[in-house]
PDB file of C-alpha atoms in Angstrom:
ATOM      1  CA  MET A1058     204.756 -63.544 -72.068  1.00 43.00           C
ATOM      2  CA  LEU A1059     201.717 -63.819 -70.188  1.00 45.00           C
ATOM      3  CA  PRO A1060     201.438 -66.138 -67.360  1.00 44.00           C
ATOM      4  CA  THR A1061     199.545 -69.545 -67.975  1.00 43.00           C
ATOM      5  CA  PRO A1062     196.329 -68.907 -69.906  1.00 48.00           C
ATOM      6  CA  LEU A1063     193.602 -67.642 -67.934  1.00 48.00           C
ATOM      7  CA  ALA A1064     191.108 -69.886 -70.305  1.00 43.00           C
ATOM      8  CA  GLN A1065     193.093 -73.003 -69.133  1.00 44.00           C
ATOM      9  CA  GLN A1066     193.555 -72.325 -65.403  1.00 45.00           C
ATOM     10  CA  LEU A1067     189.597 -71.506 -65.246  1.00 42.00           C
ATOM     11  CA  GLY A1068     189.149 -75.072 -66.027  1.00 36.00           C
ATOM     12  CA  ASN A1069     191.154 -76.781 -63.046  1.00 39.00           C
ATOM     13  CA  SER A1070     188.216 -78.133 -61.291  1.00 37.00           C
ATOM     14  CA  GLY A1071     186.132 -75.164 -61.656  1.00 44.00           C
ATOM     15  CA  LYS A1072     187.993 -72.892 -59.068  1.00 56.00           C
ATOM     16  CA  VAL A1073     189.025 -69.175 -59.797  1.00 64.00           C
ATOM     17  CA  LYS A1074     190.363 -66.792 -57.812  1.00 76.00           C
ATOM     18  CA  ARG A1075     187.992 -64.865 -55.354  1.00 73.00           C
ATOM     19  CA  GLY A1076     186.708 -61.899 -57.288  1.00 75.00           C
ATOM     20  CA  THR A1077     187.656 -62.706 -60.756  1.00 84.00           C
ATOM     21  CA  PRO A1078     185.959 -60.867 -63.103  1.00 85.00           C
ATOM     22  CA  SER A1079     183.567 -62.569 -65.744  1.00 85.00           C
ATOM     23  CA  GLY A1080     185.041 -61.885 -69.393  1.00 88.00           C
ATOM     24  CA  LEU A1081     188.633 -61.912 -68.410  1.00 92.00           C
ATOM     25  CA  SER A1082     189.551 -64.777 -70.333  1.00 92.00           C
ATOM     26  CA  GLU A1083     188.258 -63.027 -73.660  1.00 94.00           C
ATOM     27  CA  ALA A1084     189.670 -59.743 -72.445  1.00 94.00           C
ATOM     28  CA  THR A1085     192.944 -61.452 -71.551  1.00 95.00           C
ATOM     29  CA  GLU A1086     193.197 -62.573 -75.579  1.00 96.00           C
ATOM     30  CA  THR A1087     192.340 -59.484 -77.041  1.00 96.00           C
ATOM     31  CA  TYR A1088     194.758 -57.501 -74.904  1.00 97.00           C
ATOM     32  CA  GLN A1089     197.711 -59.868 -75.857  1.00 97.00           C
ATOM     33  CA  LEU A1090     196.807 -59.704 -79.524  1.00 97.00           C
ATOM     34  CA  PHE A1091     196.879 -55.858 -79.659  1.00 97.00           C
ATOM     35  CA  LYS A1092     199.952 -55.623 -77.520  1.00 97.00           C
ATOM     36  CA  GLU A1093     201.723 -58.325 -79.592  1.00 97.00           C
ATOM     37  CA  ASN A1094     200.567 -56.948 -83.234  1.00 97.00           C
ATOM     38  CA  GLY A1095     197.862 -54.160 -82.380  1.00 97.00           C
ATOM     39  CA  ILE A1096     197.308 -50.737 -84.184  1.00 97.00           C
ATOM     40  CA  LEU A1097     195.096 -48.299 -82.940  1.00 98.00           C
ATOM     41  CA  LEU A1098     192.680 -46.522 -85.123  1.00 97.00           C
ATOM     42  CA  VAL A1099     191.554 -43.214 -83.777  1.00 98.00           C
ATOM     43  CA  LYS A1100     188.215 -41.281 -84.824  1.00 97.00           C
ATOM     44  CA  ILE A1101     188.624 -37.900 -85.279  1.00 96.00           C
ATOM     45  CA  PRO A1102     185.585 -35.583 -84.765  1.00 94.00           C
ATOM     46  CA  THR A1103     184.605 -33.133 -87.213  1.00 94.00           C
ATOM     47  CA  GLY A1104     181.091 -32.091 -85.812  1.00 92.00           C
ATOM     48  CA  SER A1105     179.981 -31.736 -89.543  1.00 93.00           C
ATOM     49  CA  LYS A1106     176.425 -33.116 -89.151  1.00 92.00           C
ATOM     50  CA  LYS A1107     175.856 -30.522 -86.494  1.00 94.00           C
ATOM     51  CA  PHE A1108     177.826 -27.446 -87.959  1.00 95.00           C
ATOM     52  CA  THR A1109     175.943 -28.133 -91.491  1.00 95.00           C
ATOM     53  CA  ALA A1110     172.734 -28.228 -89.766  1.00 96.00           C
ATOM     54  CA  ILE A1111     173.439 -24.954 -88.179  1.00 95.00           C
ATOM     55  CA  GLU A1112     174.625 -23.389 -91.262  1.00 95.00           C
ATOM     56  CA  GLN A1113     171.701 -24.212 -93.056  1.00 95.00           C
ATOM     57  CA  GLN A1114     169.515 -22.579 -90.360  1.00 94.00           C
ATOM     58  CA  LEU A1115     171.317 -19.297 -90.591  1.00 95.00           C
ATOM     59  CA  LYS A1116     170.908 -19.179 -94.342  1.00 94.00           C
ATOM     60  CA  LYS A1117     166.993 -19.566 -93.761  1.00 94.00           C
ATOM     61  CA  GLN A1118     167.172 -17.051 -90.638  1.00 94.00           C
ATOM     62  CA  PRO A1119     170.019 -15.171 -89.768  1.00 94.00           C
ATOM     63  CA  SER A1120     170.740 -14.856 -85.655  1.00 94.00           C
ATOM     64  CA  ALA A1121     173.928 -12.866 -84.217  1.00 95.00           C
ATOM     65  CA  ARG A1122     173.326 -15.411 -81.204  1.00 95.00           C
ATOM     66  CA  LEU A1123     173.205 -18.594 -83.416  1.00 96.00           C
ATOM     67  CA  ASN A1124     176.357 -17.480 -85.495  1.00 95.00           C
ATOM     68  CA  LYS A1125     178.381 -16.872 -82.262  1.00 96.00           C
ATOM     69  CA  TYR A1126     177.320 -20.093 -80.850  1.00 96.00           C
ATOM     70  CA  LEU A1127     178.715 -22.009 -84.164  1.00 96.00           C
ATOM     71  CA  VAL A1128     181.842 -20.117 -83.699  1.00 96.00           C
ATOM     72  CA  LYS A1129     182.480 -20.864 -80.506  1.00 96.00           C
ATOM     73  CA  GLU A1130     181.431 -24.612 -80.821  1.00 95.00           C
ATOM     74  CA  LYS A1131     184.000 -24.962 -83.636  1.00 96.00           C
ATOM     75  CA  GLU A1132     186.461 -23.500 -81.686  1.00 97.00           C
ATOM     76  CA  LYS A1133     185.803 -25.886 -78.668  1.00 95.00           C
ATOM     77  CA  LEU A1134     186.097 -28.903 -80.851  1.00 95.00           C
ATOM     78  CA  SER A1135     189.326 -27.810 -82.879  1.00 96.00           C
ATOM     79  CA  LYS A1136     190.942 -27.299 -79.396  1.00 96.00           C
ATOM     80  CA  MET A1137     189.696 -30.800 -78.253  1.00 94.00           C
ATOM     81  CA  ARG A1138     190.787 -32.424 -81.480  1.00 96.00           C
ATOM     82  CA  ASP A1139     194.435 -30.823 -81.514  1.00 96.00           C
ATOM     83  CA  SER A1140     194.815 -31.557 -77.936  1.00 97.00           C
ATOM     84  CA  LEU A1141     193.916 -35.445 -78.469  1.00 97.00           C
ATOM     85  CA  LEU A1142     196.260 -35.697 -81.023  1.00 97.00           C
ATOM     86  CA  ALA A1143     198.984 -33.930 -79.255  1.00 97.00           C
ATOM     87  CA  GLY A1144     198.116 -36.349 -76.214  1.00 98.00           C
ATOM     88  CA  PHE A1145     198.705 -39.327 -78.498  1.00 98.00           C
ATOM     89  CA  ARG A1146     201.808 -37.959 -80.005  1.00 97.00           C
ATOM     90  CA  ASN A1147     203.561 -37.247 -76.596  1.00 97.00           C
ATOM     91  CA  TYR A1148     202.003 -39.771 -74.251  1.00 98.00           C
ATOM     92  CA  TYR A1149     200.783 -43.111 -76.201  1.00 98.00           C
ATOM     93  CA  ARG A1150     203.170 -45.773 -76.799  1.00 97.00           C
ATOM     94  CA  PHE A1151     201.170 -48.997 -76.207  1.00 97.00           C
ATOM     95  CA  SER A1152     200.595 -49.353 -80.069  1.00 97.00           C
ATOM     96  CA  PRO A1153     201.216 -47.759 -83.454  1.00 97.00           C
ATOM     97  CA  VAL A1154     198.439 -45.338 -84.057  1.00 97.00           C
ATOM     98  CA  VAL A1155     196.582 -43.790 -87.359  1.00 97.00           C
ATOM     99  CA  ALA A1156     193.900 -41.380 -87.616  1.00 97.00           C
ATOM    100  CA  VAL A1157     190.628 -41.090 -89.473  1.00 96.00           C
ATOM    101  CA  TYR A1158     187.988 -38.082 -89.582  1.00 96.00           C
ATOM    102  CA  ASP A1159     184.424 -39.485 -88.546  1.00 95.00           C
ATOM    103  CA  THR A1160     183.229 -38.801 -91.984  1.00 94.00           C
ATOM    104  CA  ASN A1161     185.385 -41.685 -93.455  1.00 94.00           C
ATOM    105  CA  TYR A1162     185.316 -44.001 -90.172  1.00 95.00           C
ATOM    106  CA  MET A1163     182.706 -46.531 -91.448  1.00 94.00           C
ATOM    107  CA  ALA A1164     184.188 -46.811 -94.522  1.00 93.00           C
ATOM    108  CA  VAL A1165     187.428 -47.882 -93.065  1.00 94.00           C
ATOM    109  CA  LEU A1166     185.518 -50.262 -90.786  1.00 94.00           C
ATOM    110  CA  LYS A1167     183.900 -52.134 -93.765  1.00 93.00           C
ATOM    111  CA  ASN A1168     187.084 -52.381 -95.543  1.00 91.00           C
ATOM    112  CA  PRO A1169     190.145 -52.173 -93.384  1.00 88.00           C
ATOM    113  CA  ASN A1170     192.339 -53.889 -96.003  1.00 85.00           C
ATOM    114  CA  VAL A1171     191.970 -51.610 -98.617  1.00 80.00           C
ATOM    115  CA  LEU A1172     193.565 -48.019 -99.248  1.00 77.00           C
ATOM    116  CA  GLN A1173     192.051 -45.621 -97.233  1.00 78.00           C
ATOM    117  CA  PRO A1174     191.761 -42.014 -96.142  1.00 88.00           C
ATOM    118  CA  LEU A1175     193.854 -42.656 -92.923  1.00 95.00           C
ATOM    119  CA  MET A1176     196.217 -40.149 -91.386  1.00 95.00           C
ATOM    120  CA  ASP A1177     198.990 -39.777 -88.917  1.00 96.00           C
ATOM    121  CA  LEU A1178     199.052 -37.822 -85.889  1.00 97.00           C
ATOM    122  CA  ASN A1179     199.829 -34.846 -87.638  1.00 96.00           C
ATOM    123  CA  LEU A1180     196.863 -35.250 -90.152  1.00 95.00           C
ATOM    124  CA  ARG A1181     198.977 -36.098 -92.969  1.00 95.00           C
ATOM    125  CA  PRO A1182     198.021 -38.986 -95.240  1.00 93.00           C
ATOM    126  CA  VAL A1183     199.448 -42.376 -94.577  1.00 93.00           C
ATOM    127  CA  ASN A1184     200.237 -44.211 -97.403  1.00 86.00           C
ATOM    128  CA  GLY A1185     200.044 -47.976 -98.189  1.00 87.00           C
ATOM    129  CA  TYR A1186     197.556 -50.561 -95.809  1.00 91.00           C
ATOM    130  CA  PRO A1187     198.924 -49.935 -92.106  1.00 93.00           C
ATOM    131  CA  LEU A1188     195.956 -52.136 -90.747  1.00 94.00           C
ATOM    132  CA  THR A1189     196.562 -54.972 -93.235  1.00 93.00           C
ATOM    133  CA  GLY A1190     197.435 -58.190 -90.597  1.00 93.00           C
ATOM    134  CA  LYS A1191     196.968 -56.239 -87.499  1.00 95.00           C
ATOM    135  CA  LYS A1192     195.066 -56.530 -84.541  1.00 97.00           C
ATOM    136  CA  VAL A1193     192.822 -53.425 -84.911  1.00 97.00           C
ATOM    137  CA  LEU A1194     191.034 -51.412 -82.134  1.00 98.00           C
ATOM    138  CA  THR A1195     189.404 -47.978 -82.481  1.00 97.00           C
ATOM    139  CA  PHE A1196     189.221 -45.099 -80.226  1.00 97.00           C
ATOM    140  CA  ARG A1197     186.250 -42.931 -80.443  1.00 95.00           C
ATOM    141  CA  MET A1198     183.695 -40.921 -78.616  1.00 91.00           C
ATOM    142  CA  ASP A1199     180.319 -42.581 -77.810  1.00 84.00           C
ATOM    143  CA  ARG A1200     177.650 -43.153 -75.747  1.00 74.00           C
ATOM    144  CA  TYR A1201     178.522 -45.740 -72.872  1.00 68.00           C
ATOM    145  CA  VAL A1202     176.359 -48.032 -71.281  1.00 65.00           C
ATOM    146  CA  TYR A1203     178.017 -48.708 -68.015  1.00 60.00           C
ATOM    147  CA  ASP A1204     174.883 -50.164 -66.092  1.00 58.00           C
ATOM    148  CA  SER A1205     171.430 -51.688 -67.196  1.00 60.00           C
ATOM    149  CA  ASN A1206     170.015 -48.003 -67.217  1.00 67.00           C
ATOM    150  CA  LYS A1207     173.023 -45.627 -66.799  1.00 65.00           C
ATOM    151  CA  SER A1208     174.853 -44.228 -69.663  1.00 68.00           C
ATOM    152  CA  LEU A1209     177.363 -41.449 -70.149  1.00 74.00           C
ATOM    153  CA  ASP A1210     179.548 -39.686 -72.949  1.00 82.00           C
ATOM    154  CA  ALA A1211     182.884 -41.461 -72.848  1.00 90.00           C
ATOM    155  CA  PHE A1212     186.125 -42.010 -75.142  1.00 95.00           C
ATOM    156  CA  VAL A1213     185.744 -46.119 -75.635  1.00 94.00           C
ATOM    157  CA  LEU A1214     187.600 -48.672 -77.296  1.00 96.00           C
ATOM    158  CA  THR A1215     186.114 -50.997 -80.007  1.00 96.00           C
ATOM    159  CA  ASP A1216     186.961 -53.806 -82.191  1.00 96.00           C
ATOM    160  CA  ILE A1217     187.294 -53.603 -86.055  1.00 95.00           C
ATOM    161  CA  ASP A1218     183.420 -53.826 -86.272  1.00 94.00           C
ATOM    162  CA  GLY A1219     182.891 -50.775 -84.213  1.00 93.00           C
ATOM    163  CA  LYS A1220     181.603 -52.995 -81.220  1.00 94.00           C
ATOM    164  CA  ILE A1221     182.617 -51.349 -77.774  1.00 92.00           C
ATOM    165  CA  ILE A1222     184.943 -54.000 -75.985  1.00 93.00           C
ATOM    166  CA  ALA A1223     183.140 -55.324 -72.672  1.00 88.00           C
ATOM    167  CA  SER A1224     184.596 -54.909 -69.199  1.00 87.00           C
ATOM    168  CA  PRO A1225     186.938 -55.835 -67.774  1.00 92.00           C
ATOM    169  CA  PHE A1226     189.112 -54.801 -70.595  1.00 94.00           C
ATOM    170  CA  PRO A1227     189.855 -51.313 -70.087  1.00 91.00           C
ATOM    171  CA  GLY A1228     188.142 -49.369 -72.728  1.00 84.00           C
ATOM    172  CA  ASN A1229     186.049 -46.275 -71.702  1.00 89.00           C
ATOM    173  CA  ILE A1230     187.268 -42.912 -70.448  1.00 94.00           C
ATOM    174  CA  PRO A1231     184.790 -40.367 -69.855  1.00 92.00           C
ATOM    175  CA  TYR A1232     185.825 -36.686 -70.930  1.00 92.00           C
ATOM    176  CA  LYS A1233     186.815 -34.934 -67.953  1.00 92.00           C
ATOM    177  CA  PHE A1234     186.761 -37.924 -65.776  1.00 93.00           C
ATOM    178  CA  LYS A1235     186.294 -37.991 -61.957  1.00 92.00           C
ATOM    179  CA  ARG A1236     187.541 -40.690 -59.923  1.00 91.00           C
ATOM    180  CA  GLN A1237     187.902 -42.964 -62.692  1.00 91.00           C
ATOM    181  CA  ALA A1238     189.422 -46.424 -61.421  1.00 91.00           C
ATOM    182  CA  LEU A1239     192.342 -48.004 -63.552  1.00 92.00           C
ATOM    183  CA  MET A1240     190.504 -51.130 -63.913  1.00 91.00           C
ATOM    184  CA  SER A1241     186.942 -52.306 -63.896  1.00 81.00           C
ATOM    185  CA  ASP A1242     185.641 -52.250 -60.157  1.00 65.00           C
ATOM    186  CA  ASN A1243     182.250 -53.624 -60.242  1.00 53.00           C
ATOM    187  CA  ARG A1244     183.527 -56.704 -59.098  1.00 45.00           C
ATOM    188  CA  GLY A1245     186.480 -58.110 -56.963  1.00 40.00           C
ATOM    189  CA  LEU A1246     185.046 -56.092 -53.799  1.00 45.00           C
ATOM    190  CA  ILE A1247     184.849 -57.974 -50.637  1.00 46.00           C
ATOM    191  CA  PRO A1248     182.159 -56.629 -48.138  1.00 47.00           C
ATOM    192  CA  TYR A1249     182.763 -56.733 -44.221  1.00 46.00           C
ATOM    193  CA  ARG A1250     180.801 -55.515 -41.409  1.00 48.00           C
ATOM    194  CA  PHE A1251     182.147 -54.799 -37.763  1.00 49.00           C
ATOM    195  CA  PRO A1252     179.361 -55.910 -35.473  1.00 54.00           C
ATOM    196  CA  GLY A1253     176.847 -53.292 -35.284  1.00 53.00           C
ATOM    197  CA  GLY A1254     178.707 -51.133 -38.112  1.00 51.00           C
ATOM    198  CA  SER A1255     178.060 -49.979 -41.348  1.00 47.00           C
ATOM    199  CA  PRO A1256     179.432 -52.253 -44.187  1.00 48.00           C
ATOM    200  CA  PHE A1257     182.683 -51.256 -45.989  1.00 49.00           C
ATOM    201  CA  LEU A1258     184.947 -52.610 -48.992  1.00 55.00           C
ATOM    202  CA  PHE A1259     188.375 -54.255 -48.055  1.00 63.00           C
ATOM    203  CA  ARG A1260     191.121 -54.302 -50.725  1.00 69.00           C
ATOM    204  CA  ASN A1261     194.649 -55.726 -50.216  1.00 79.00           C
ATOM    205  CA  GLN A1262     197.566 -53.807 -51.316  1.00 80.00           C
ATOM    206  CA  THR A1263     197.562 -55.232 -54.696  1.00 82.00           C
ATOM    207  CA  GLN A1264     194.023 -54.612 -55.346  1.00 84.00           C
ATOM    208  CA  ILE A1265     194.420 -50.960 -54.248  1.00 85.00           C
ATOM    209  CA  LYS A1266     197.102 -50.363 -56.820  1.00 89.00           C
ATOM    210  CA  LEU A1267     194.693 -51.988 -59.636  1.00 91.00           C
ATOM    211  CA  TYR A1268     191.654 -50.144 -58.685  1.00 91.00           C
ATOM    212  CA  LYS A1269     193.223 -46.645 -57.901  1.00 92.00           C
ATOM    213  CA  ARG A1270     190.951 -43.893 -59.014  1.00 93.00           C
ATOM    214  CA  TYR A1271     192.095 -40.630 -60.925  1.00 95.00           C
ATOM    215  CA  SER A1272     190.658 -37.343 -61.620  1.00 96.00           C
ATOM    216  CA  TRP A1273     191.674 -35.490 -65.014  1.00 96.00           C
ATOM    217  CA  LYS A1274     192.867 -32.532 -63.310  1.00 96.00           C
ATOM    218  CA  LYS A1275     195.290 -34.392 -61.440  1.00 96.00           C
ATOM    219  CA  VAL A1276     196.260 -36.358 -64.412  1.00 97.00           C
ATOM    220  CA  ASP A1277     196.921 -33.018 -66.745  1.00 97.00           C
ATOM    221  CA  LYS A1278     195.327 -29.658 -66.883  1.00 96.00           C
ATOM    222  CA  ASN A1279     194.197 -30.157 -70.466  1.00 97.00           C
ATOM    223  CA  PRO A1280     191.074 -32.934 -70.420  1.00 96.00           C
ATOM    224  CA  ALA A1281     191.803 -34.398 -73.395  1.00 96.00           C
ATOM    225  CA  ILE A1282     195.644 -35.030 -72.727  1.00 97.00           C
ATOM    226  CA  ALA A1283     194.479 -36.364 -69.638  1.00 97.00           C
ATOM    227  CA  VAL A1284     192.300 -39.106 -71.629  1.00 97.00           C
ATOM    228  CA  VAL A1285     195.305 -40.270 -73.519  1.00 98.00           C
ATOM    229  CA  LYS A1286     197.357 -40.542 -70.357  1.00 98.00           C
ATOM    230  CA  LEU A1287     194.740 -42.529 -68.337  1.00 97.00           C
ATOM    231  CA  LEU A1288     194.409 -44.777 -71.553  1.00 97.00           C
ATOM    232  CA  GLN A1289     198.160 -45.440 -71.758  1.00 97.00           C
ATOM    233  CA  LEU A1290     198.099 -46.099 -67.991  1.00 97.00           C
ATOM    234  CA  LYS A1291     195.163 -48.278 -68.091  1.00 97.00           C
ATOM    235  CA  LEU A1292     196.666 -50.422 -70.768  1.00 97.00           C
ATOM    236  CA  ASP A1293     199.937 -50.618 -68.869  1.00 96.00           C
ATOM    237  CA  THR A1294     198.248 -51.707 -65.758  1.00 95.00           C
ATOM    238  CA  PHE A1295     196.092 -54.486 -67.231  1.00 96.00           C
ATOM    239  CA  GLN A1296     198.935 -56.886 -67.544  1.00 95.00           C
ATOM    240  CA  SER A1297     199.363 -56.302 -63.576  1.00 93.00           C
ATOM    241  CA  PHE A1298     195.540 -57.085 -63.420  1.00 93.00           C
ATOM    242  CA  ILE A1299     195.522 -60.202 -65.559  1.00 93.00           C
ATOM    243  CA  ASN A1300     198.793 -61.590 -63.649  1.00 92.00           C
ATOM    244  CA  TYR A1301     196.623 -61.078 -60.254  1.00 90.00           C
ATOM    245  CA  TYR A1302     193.424 -62.913 -61.017  1.00 88.00           C
ATOM    246  CA  SER A1303     195.341 -65.759 -63.292  1.00 84.00           C
ATOM    247  CA  THR A1304     197.646 -66.257 -59.957  1.00 74.00           C
ATOM    248  CA  LYS A1305     196.139 -69.017 -57.507  1.00 66.00           C
ATOM    249  CA  SER A1306     196.701 -68.080 -54.051  1.00 58.00           C
TER     250      SER A1306
END
């Protein structure tokens, strides 16, 4: 069970714990619903648009170099896809998971409660209506804007409408991530400065654990599996993040 609802606590005299991230109340609600009755829809990349375009170009103008590139890209995507699925099978336990090819992803978002071409993590068809009555989040690769003028390619969590869930919900992990914080750390930092010295950032022991940083090679030798492991760890840690900022001290 979650502690006293954060939204209720934030209404007490308008006072919040120092460094409490904005949007935490909404993120807490999303997290609780997903934890209690959620299902994760994983979008499986096929590269169909890119590969079709290259194949059409090869028909018009054969090229050994372009054909070699096509074969290499297909192999790379296949390896990443297989590793991602293996990561979910072996390391993700936070919610049930179903998969869908990117070619059918938008159709599922538009009609999540009708029979769909959904699959299990072995890419076998799933019967019935697994998304009905569930808090559905999706997991896909996308361009993630993390600052007003900065973006990167990352795996992201979205709502059922395909909208990327805003921070501080732990919803983005770059492929081959480097020094990725468990929780969003653009807030909650307290600057200090010794007389005549440079500023530095102080965190107590609890904050150090919540904002611990990871690089993919330290998590797993396979970067796709590392993404899944970090996703599981982020979701597990978010409960402690909520508890920390919803407890007065």
